Short mmCIF file of C-alpha atoms and ligand atoms in Angstrom, two decimals:
data_model
loop_
_atom_site.label_atom_id
_atom_site.label_comp_id
_atom_site.label_asym_id
_atom_site.label_seq_id
_atom_site.Cartn_x
_atom_site.Cartn_y
_atom_site.Cartn_z
CA MET A 1 93.44 28.63 -15.34
CA ARG A 2 95.00 25.96 -13.09
CA GLY A 3 94.16 22.58 -14.58
CA LYS A 4 90.62 23.23 -15.72
CA GLU A 5 89.61 25.65 -13.02
CA ILE A 6 88.29 29.05 -14.11
CA LEU A 7 89.97 31.55 -11.80
CA ALA A 8 88.30 34.57 -13.43
CA SER A 9 86.39 35.25 -16.64
CA VAL A 10 85.32 38.86 -17.04
CA VAL A 11 82.86 39.72 -19.81
CA SER A 12 82.60 43.37 -20.76
CA SER A 13 79.26 43.54 -22.53
CA GLN A 14 78.76 46.16 -25.24
CA ASP A 15 75.04 45.44 -25.67
CA HIS A 16 74.13 48.88 -24.33
CA VAL A 17 76.37 50.49 -26.99
CA HIS A 18 74.81 48.68 -29.94
CA SER A 19 71.21 48.10 -28.85
CA CYS A 20 69.87 51.37 -30.29
CA TYR A 21 71.23 50.37 -33.73
CA GLY A 22 69.62 46.90 -33.60
CA GLY A 23 72.97 45.23 -34.31
CA ILE A 24 76.73 45.55 -33.79
CA VAL A 25 78.36 48.66 -35.28
CA PRO A 26 81.95 47.50 -36.05
CA GLU A 27 83.59 50.89 -35.56
CA LEU A 28 81.98 51.37 -32.14
CA ALA A 29 82.86 47.81 -31.15
CA SER A 30 86.59 48.23 -31.79
CA ARG A 31 86.64 51.65 -30.11
CA HIS A 32 85.06 50.22 -26.97
CA HIS A 33 87.43 47.26 -27.03
CA MET A 34 90.34 49.69 -27.07
CA GLU A 35 88.94 51.76 -24.22
CA ASN A 36 88.18 48.75 -22.00
CA ILE A 37 90.77 46.08 -22.66
CA LEU A 38 93.48 47.16 -20.22
CA ALA A 39 91.04 47.70 -17.36
CA ILE A 40 89.49 44.29 -18.06
CA ILE A 41 92.90 42.59 -17.93
CA ASP A 42 93.63 44.29 -14.59
CA GLN A 43 90.24 43.30 -13.24
CA THR A 44 90.67 39.68 -14.37
CA LEU A 45 94.13 39.35 -12.81
CA ALA A 46 92.86 40.90 -9.57
CA GLN A 47 89.89 38.54 -9.40
CA ALA A 48 92.11 35.54 -10.10
CA GLN A 49 94.72 36.82 -7.64
CA VAL A 50 97.40 36.22 -10.22
CA GLN A 51 100.29 38.45 -11.35
CA LEU A 52 101.29 38.74 -15.00
CA ASP A 53 104.61 37.05 -14.14
CA GLN A 54 102.78 33.93 -12.99
CA LEU A 55 101.15 33.27 -16.36
CA ASP A 56 102.31 30.38 -18.56
CA GLY A 57 101.24 32.07 -21.77
CA VAL A 58 98.88 34.50 -23.45
CA ALA A 59 96.03 33.16 -25.60
CA VAL A 60 94.13 35.51 -27.86
CA THR A 61 91.29 35.19 -30.37
CA CYS A 62 92.75 35.90 -33.80
CA GLY A 63 89.62 35.16 -35.88
CA PRO A 64 87.06 34.84 -37.28
CA GLY A 65 85.13 38.01 -36.43
CA LEU A 66 85.16 41.77 -36.79
CA VAL A 67 88.72 42.55 -37.75
CA GLY A 68 88.92 45.89 -35.91
CA SER A 69 87.97 44.28 -32.61
CA LEU A 70 90.22 41.26 -33.21
CA LEU A 71 93.17 43.55 -33.92
CA VAL A 72 92.78 45.28 -30.56
CA GLY A 73 93.01 41.93 -28.75
CA VAL A 74 95.85 40.61 -30.90
CA SER A 75 97.92 43.80 -30.48
CA VAL A 76 97.52 43.84 -26.70
CA ALA A 77 98.28 40.12 -26.43
CA LYS A 78 101.46 40.56 -28.49
CA ALA A 79 102.55 43.45 -26.30
CA LEU A 80 101.98 41.41 -23.13
CA ALA A 81 103.78 38.40 -24.54
CA MET A 82 106.74 40.49 -25.62
CA ALA A 83 106.96 42.54 -22.40
CA LYS A 84 106.76 39.50 -20.13
CA ASN A 85 108.54 37.08 -22.44
CA LEU A 86 105.55 34.75 -22.51
CA PRO A 87 104.47 32.30 -25.23
CA LEU A 88 101.72 33.66 -27.48
CA ILE A 89 98.90 31.41 -28.71
CA GLY A 90 96.45 32.43 -31.45
CA VAL A 91 93.04 30.84 -30.90
CA ASN A 92 90.21 30.35 -33.36
CA HIS A 93 87.03 31.74 -31.83
CA LEU A 94 85.05 28.76 -33.14
CA GLU A 95 87.37 26.29 -31.41
CA GLY A 96 86.77 28.20 -28.20
CA HIS A 97 83.01 27.63 -28.53
CA LEU A 98 83.42 24.04 -29.65
CA LEU A 99 85.54 23.08 -26.63
CA ALA A 100 83.84 25.30 -24.01
CA VAL A 101 81.75 22.52 -22.49
CA LEU A 102 84.92 20.44 -21.89
CA LEU A 103 85.86 23.00 -19.26
CA GLU A 104 83.02 21.68 -17.11
CA GLN A 105 82.34 18.15 -18.25
CA GLU A 106 84.33 15.18 -19.51
CA VAL A 107 83.40 14.62 -23.15
CA ALA A 108 85.19 11.83 -25.00
CA PHE A 109 86.08 12.25 -28.68
CA PRO A 110 84.61 11.80 -31.22
CA PHE A 111 81.52 13.95 -30.79
CA LEU A 112 79.10 15.80 -33.01
CA CYS A 113 79.03 19.53 -32.33
CA LEU A 114 76.37 22.02 -33.32
CA LEU A 115 77.93 25.48 -33.18
CA VAL A 116 75.24 28.14 -33.18
CA SER A 117 76.17 31.77 -32.64
CA GLY A 118 75.50 35.23 -34.01
CA GLY A 119 77.96 34.76 -36.85
CA HIS A 120 78.00 30.99 -37.39
CA THR A 121 75.75 27.98 -37.63
CA SER A 122 77.72 24.85 -38.42
CA LEU A 123 77.79 21.19 -37.66
CA TYR A 124 81.17 19.58 -36.92
CA LEU A 125 82.44 16.14 -36.19
CA ALA A 126 85.19 16.61 -33.61
CA HIS A 127 87.56 13.67 -34.07
CA ASP A 128 90.15 14.80 -31.52
CA TRP A 129 91.74 17.96 -30.12
CA GLY A 130 92.28 20.24 -33.10
CA GLU A 131 90.70 17.83 -35.61
CA TYR A 132 87.33 19.16 -36.62
CA GLN A 133 85.46 18.11 -39.75
CA ARG A 134 82.75 20.46 -40.93
CA LEU A 135 79.69 18.50 -42.01
CA GLY A 136 77.42 21.41 -42.85
CA ALA A 137 76.84 25.12 -42.37
CA THR A 138 74.30 27.81 -42.97
CA ARG A 139 73.80 28.98 -46.54
CA ASP A 140 72.68 32.44 -45.44
CA ASP A 141 71.99 33.78 -41.93
CA ALA A 142 73.33 32.27 -38.74
CA ALA A 143 70.72 31.08 -36.21
CA GLY A 144 71.66 33.90 -33.83
CA GLU A 145 71.20 36.38 -36.66
CA ALA A 146 67.74 34.93 -37.34
CA PHE A 147 66.90 35.57 -33.67
CA ASP A 148 68.38 39.07 -33.72
CA LYS A 149 66.75 40.12 -36.99
CA GLY A 150 63.40 38.66 -35.94
CA ALA A 151 63.53 40.63 -32.70
CA LYS A 152 64.47 43.76 -34.61
CA MET A 153 61.46 43.39 -36.93
CA LEU A 154 59.24 43.14 -33.87
CA GLY A 155 60.97 46.09 -32.19
CA LEU A 156 62.12 43.95 -29.26
CA GLY A 157 65.69 45.26 -28.93
CA TYR A 158 69.19 43.80 -29.32
CA PRO A 159 70.53 41.16 -28.84
CA GLY A 160 67.26 39.52 -29.77
CA GLY A 161 67.94 35.90 -28.87
CA ARG A 162 67.64 36.35 -25.13
CA VAL A 163 64.55 38.57 -25.43
CA ILE A 164 62.78 36.12 -27.76
CA ASP A 165 63.72 33.21 -25.48
CA ARG A 166 62.15 34.96 -22.48
CA LEU A 167 59.03 36.17 -24.30
CA ALA A 168 58.44 32.82 -26.02
CA GLN A 169 58.08 31.13 -22.65
CA GLN A 170 54.65 32.81 -22.37
CA GLY A 171 53.70 32.08 -25.99
CA ASP A 172 52.11 29.33 -28.04
CA ALA A 173 54.63 27.78 -30.43
CA LEU A 174 51.81 26.41 -32.61
CA ALA A 175 50.07 29.78 -33.08
CA VAL A 176 51.71 30.70 -36.42
CA ARG A 177 52.94 28.09 -38.88
CA PHE A 178 56.28 29.39 -40.16
CA PRO A 179 58.15 27.46 -42.89
CA ARG A 180 61.08 25.13 -42.21
CA ALA A 181 63.77 24.97 -44.89
CA HIS A 182 64.49 21.51 -46.32
CA LEU A 183 67.54 21.78 -48.54
CA LYS A 184 67.78 19.34 -51.41
CA THR A 185 71.57 19.51 -51.56
CA GLY A 186 74.11 19.87 -48.73
CA LYS A 187 72.62 17.27 -46.41
CA TYR A 188 73.58 18.98 -43.16
CA ASP A 189 73.35 22.61 -44.30
CA PHE A 190 71.00 25.14 -42.77
CA SER A 191 69.02 28.09 -44.15
CA PHE A 192 67.14 30.73 -42.18
CA SER A 193 66.53 33.46 -44.75
CA GLY A 194 63.18 32.03 -45.92
CA LEU A 195 61.94 31.97 -42.34
CA LYS A 196 63.04 35.56 -41.85
CA THR A 197 61.17 36.61 -45.01
CA ALA A 198 58.09 34.71 -43.85
CA LEU A 199 58.16 36.63 -40.56
CA ARG A 200 58.53 39.96 -42.39
CA GLN A 201 55.59 39.11 -44.66
CA PHE A 202 53.46 37.91 -41.75
CA LEU A 203 54.10 41.13 -39.85
CA SER A 204 52.83 43.17 -42.79
CA THR A 205 49.51 41.31 -43.07
CA PRO A 206 46.31 42.46 -41.33
CA GLU A 207 46.21 38.97 -39.78
CA ARG A 208 49.16 40.01 -37.56
CA GLY A 209 46.88 42.16 -35.40
CA GLY A 210 45.18 39.04 -34.09
CA TYR A 211 48.35 37.62 -32.57
CA ARG A 212 50.28 38.47 -29.42
CA ASP A 213 54.05 39.06 -29.75
CA GLU A 214 54.56 36.14 -27.36
CA ASP A 215 52.82 33.73 -29.77
CA ILE A 216 54.62 35.07 -32.83
CA VAL A 217 58.09 34.75 -31.26
CA ALA A 218 57.33 31.34 -29.76
CA SER A 219 56.30 30.11 -33.24
CA TYR A 220 59.32 31.75 -34.88
CA GLN A 221 61.70 30.30 -32.28
CA GLU A 222 60.13 26.86 -32.73
CA ALA A 223 60.86 26.98 -36.46
CA ILE A 224 64.54 27.83 -35.81
CA VAL A 225 64.87 25.12 -33.17
CA ASP A 226 63.08 22.54 -35.36
CA MET A 227 65.57 23.10 -38.17
CA LEU A 228 68.56 22.88 -35.84
CA VAL A 229 67.38 19.75 -34.04
CA ALA A 230 66.34 17.96 -37.24
CA ASN A 231 69.75 18.46 -38.82
CA VAL A 232 71.68 17.38 -35.73
CA LEU A 233 69.59 14.25 -35.31
CA ARG A 234 69.94 13.35 -38.99
CA ALA A 235 73.72 13.57 -38.72
CA ALA A 236 73.72 11.73 -35.39
CA ASP A 237 71.72 8.90 -36.95
CA ASP A 238 73.87 8.71 -40.10
CA LEU A 239 77.12 8.74 -38.12
CA LYS A 240 75.87 6.65 -35.20
CA THR A 241 77.03 9.36 -32.82
CA GLU A 242 77.01 8.66 -29.09
CA ARG A 243 77.74 12.24 -28.00
CA ILE A 244 76.39 15.61 -29.12
CA VAL A 245 77.75 18.97 -27.95
CA ILE A 246 75.73 22.15 -28.45
CA SER A 247 77.77 25.38 -28.32
CA GLY A 248 77.77 29.10 -29.12
CA GLY A 249 75.48 31.92 -27.99
CA VAL A 250 72.28 30.27 -29.24
CA SER A 251 73.04 27.17 -27.13
CA ALA A 252 71.82 29.34 -24.23
CA ASN A 253 68.32 29.14 -25.74
CA SER A 254 66.05 27.36 -23.29
CA ARG A 255 63.84 25.76 -25.95
CA LEU A 256 66.83 24.41 -27.89
CA ARG A 257 68.29 23.02 -24.65
CA GLN A 258 64.99 21.38 -23.75
CA ARG A 259 64.42 19.90 -27.21
CA MET A 260 68.01 18.58 -27.47
CA THR A 261 67.85 17.09 -23.97
CA GLU A 262 64.59 15.30 -24.84
CA ALA A 263 65.98 14.13 -28.19
CA GLY A 264 69.07 12.77 -26.42
CA LEU A 265 66.95 10.75 -23.99
CA GLN A 266 64.74 9.39 -26.79
CA ASN A 267 67.67 8.40 -28.99
CA ASP A 268 70.02 7.22 -26.26
CA ILE A 269 72.59 9.89 -27.12
CA HIS A 270 74.47 11.88 -24.48
CA VAL A 271 73.79 15.58 -25.06
CA PHE A 272 76.28 18.02 -23.52
CA LEU A 273 75.22 21.62 -22.89
CA PRO A 274 77.62 24.26 -21.52
CA SER A 275 76.44 26.31 -18.56
CA LEU A 276 74.95 29.62 -19.71
CA ARG A 277 78.06 31.70 -19.01
CA LEU A 278 80.09 29.47 -21.34
CA CYS A 279 77.53 29.57 -24.19
CA THR A 280 77.90 33.23 -25.14
CA ASP A 281 81.29 34.79 -25.87
CA ASN A 282 83.68 34.56 -22.92
CA ALA A 283 87.39 34.61 -22.19
CA ALA A 284 87.50 31.28 -20.34
CA MET A 285 86.79 29.27 -23.49
CA ILE A 286 89.60 31.03 -25.34
CA ALA A 287 92.02 30.43 -22.44
CA PHE A 288 91.00 26.76 -22.42
CA ALA A 289 91.50 26.27 -26.16
CA GLY A 290 94.79 28.16 -25.81
CA SER A 291 95.93 25.98 -22.92
CA TRP A 292 95.77 22.69 -24.82
CA ARG A 293 97.56 24.27 -27.76
CA LEU A 294 100.21 25.63 -25.37
CA ALA A 295 100.58 22.19 -23.75
CA SER A 296 101.01 20.60 -27.19
CA GLY A 297 103.90 22.97 -27.92
CA GLN A 298 102.18 25.34 -30.35
CA ARG A 299 103.34 28.97 -30.40
CA ALA A 300 102.37 31.96 -32.50
CA SER A 301 105.05 34.40 -33.60
CA LEU A 302 104.86 38.13 -33.05
CA GLN A 303 103.75 38.27 -36.69
CA LEU A 304 100.36 36.88 -35.60
CA ASN A 305 97.60 38.72 -37.44
CA ALA A 306 93.84 38.93 -37.07
CA SER A 307 91.71 37.32 -39.75
CA ALA A 308 88.03 38.10 -40.25
CA THR A 309 87.44 34.79 -42.04
CA LEU A 310 89.85 32.41 -40.26
CA PRO A 311 88.64 28.87 -41.00
CA LEU A 312 88.49 26.27 -38.23
O1 KG4 B 401 78.56 33.24 -29.42
P1 KG4 B 401 77.99 34.59 -29.27
O2 KG4 B 401 77.98 35.21 -27.90
O3 KG4 B 401 78.69 35.62 -30.22
C1 KG4 B 401 79.08 35.25 -31.50
O4 KG4 B 401 80.14 34.60 -31.64
O5 KG4 B 401 78.29 35.56 -32.43
O6 KG4 B 401 76.49 34.53 -29.82
C2 KG4 B 401 75.67 35.65 -29.84
C3 KG4 B 401 74.32 35.24 -30.40
C4 KG4 B 401 73.39 36.44 -30.63
O7 KG4 B 401 72.84 36.34 -31.93
C5 KG4 B 401 72.33 36.26 -29.56
O8 KG4 B 401 71.06 36.77 -29.94
C6 KG4 B 401 72.29 34.75 -29.39
O9 KG4 B 401 73.65 34.37 -29.48
N1 KG4 B 401 71.73 34.34 -28.09
C7 KG4 B 401 70.59 33.64 -27.98
C8 KG4 B 401 70.35 33.50 -26.60
N2 KG4 B 401 71.36 34.11 -25.92
C9 KG4 B 401 72.22 34.63 -26.86
N3 KG4 B 401 69.77 33.14 -28.93
C10 KG4 B 401 68.68 32.49 -28.50
N4 KG4 B 401 68.37 32.31 -27.19
C11 KG4 B 401 69.17 32.79 -26.21
N5 KG4 B 401 68.87 32.60 -24.93
ZN1 ZN B 402 81.00 33.57 -30.30
#
């Protein structure tokens, strides 16, 4: 990255490896990371037309996530940093998502951030660089998991979010009335397990035969989006927020983007949405989060370790 320009961001998708299992198999994920990582680094440097010696530092995701996969990245980053005598920066994956949109748009602090991915669904108040206050989080499944598990129940493949998004565009979101969780405690918390159970029960009823998959997924997606939007708007109202950032893989969802854009216009709040390539996991967002930490003088030692549960 020069300034905020993305010179190259290569994503090596493993969807084809995991799709037949209906979810990520950790052992396969780390094995494929190991097989691909060096070629991906070469490809990225070639695309960017940059030599290793020209880098200012090496940023690497050190958590949270699947520890086997994280360890592959952390080990390679340490080796590069040591071989080329470069500063090493450990980046929290969630910070990468949270800041991704700042790569493309100017967003002033403070802002409210909904982080919705396959592993996380949380609401943060970002006070400044590196100062993030968690206002709420999911009590059970993440929103992306609700998409993936829903798609799996319907036999639609993995990852399910994108498939449901596409199919729902031809469906009627009012066809099936799925429940929305209203939690009595934890004002900004989320819960998707009841919705998932409702889908499973609905699919086992004879009634199911009368509905097209398109209508079922549109209704299911609407329930997820309703819960997300309601929580964000409640927090925005309580905190008198002027800016809302939506981030993480589920922020690629076209219905969520549409509903948040409309809500922003109605409530006079600026809603920031990353472009699709910065919503799902990507290297550019980690480089960006690493670059501000590098500029502020932060360095990780060669003792840097991966942590499956690293908090933000
Ligand atoms: O951020 P991400 O790439 O990886 C994690 O950090 O988890 O998010 C992946 C999640 C998956 O659950 C995937 O189904 C979901 O994001 N996703 C979507 C869409 N694209 C990806 N969910 C709904 N609609 C989409 N268009
Ligand atoms: Zn992610």
